[in-house]
Amino acid sequence: MTKGTPSMGKKSGKKNFIRCRRCGKATYHIRKKKCASCGFGNSSKLRKYSWQKK
Ligand SMILES: [Zn+2]
């Protein structure tokens, strides 16, 4: 078992995230109907946390 980027290859089959309309990243969750990156579908504001580093 390996950790890190190579293990991403095991992520196959079910697709939960599609490209977000607002931030352009593939972090829009289809079932939750919100973006994990910018919060699109969750709130009108951008998802942002104080602990986030720019
Ligand atoms: Zn987004």
Tab-separated table of C-alpha atoms and ligand atoms in Angstrom:
chain	number	residue	atom	x	y	z
A	1	MET	CA	0.000	0.000	0.000
A	2	THR	CA	1.271	3.401	-0.909
A	3	LYS	CA	0.117	6.788	0.140
A	4	GLY	CA	0.179	10.005	-1.781
A	5	THR	CA	-0.363	10.814	-5.402
A	6	PRO	CA	0.161	7.304	-6.861
A	7	SER	CA	-2.804	5.988	-4.874
A	8	MET	CA	-5.051	8.380	-6.762
A	9	GLY	CA	-4.982	5.817	-9.526
A	10	LYS	CA	-7.210	3.607	-7.426
A	11	LYS	CA	-9.926	6.222	-7.549
A	12	SER	CA	-11.856	4.737	-10.409
A	13	GLY	CA	-15.433	3.963	-11.180
A	14	LYS	CA	-17.892	6.128	-9.307
A	15	LYS	CA	-17.682	9.782	-10.051
A	16	ASN	CA	-18.752	12.179	-7.358
A	17	PHE	CA	-17.080	15.378	-8.416
A	18	ILE	CA	-17.494	17.251	-11.645
A	19	ARG	CA	-15.996	20.528	-12.798
A	20	CYS	CA	-17.358	23.450	-10.856
A	21	ARG	CA	-19.095	26.182	-12.811
A	22	ARG	CA	-17.759	28.908	-10.551
A	23	CYS	CA	-14.173	27.967	-9.627
A	24	GLY	CA	-13.451	25.686	-12.573
A	25	LYS	CA	-12.034	22.916	-10.413
A	26	ALA	CA	-13.329	19.358	-10.460
A	27	THR	CA	-14.623	19.730	-6.927
A	28	TYR	CA	-18.359	20.104	-7.481
A	29	HIS	CA	-20.104	17.233	-5.725
A	30	ILE	CA	-22.930	15.815	-7.786
A	31	ARG	CA	-24.926	14.247	-4.962
A	32	LYS	CA	-24.329	17.001	-2.418
A	33	LYS	CA	-24.765	19.588	-5.178
A	34	LYS	CA	-22.060	21.820	-3.835
A	35	CYS	CA	-18.472	22.578	-4.545
A	36	ALA	CA	-15.854	21.436	-2.060
A	37	SER	CA	-13.481	24.152	-3.138
A	38	CYS	CA	-15.500	27.366	-3.458
A	39	GLY	CA	-18.787	26.370	-1.835
A	40	PHE	CA	-20.836	26.835	-4.979
A	41	GLY	CA	-24.333	25.483	-4.341
A	42	ASN	CA	-23.804	25.907	-0.628
A	43	SER	CA	-23.659	29.661	-0.367
A	44	SER	CA	-23.476	32.645	-2.645
A	45	LYS	CA	-20.197	33.642	-1.080
A	46	LEU	CA	-16.922	31.916	-1.766
A	47	ARG	CA	-16.060	29.153	0.666
A	48	LYS	CA	-13.343	30.613	2.815
A	49	TYR	CA	-11.844	29.863	6.189
A	50	SER	CA	-9.608	31.936	8.398
A	51	TRP	CA	-7.130	29.102	8.689
A	52	GLN	CA	-6.774	28.991	4.953
A	53	LYS	CA	-3.468	30.192	3.643
A	54	LYS	CA	-3.604	32.241	0.526
B	1	ZN	ZN	-16.226	25.641	-7.057
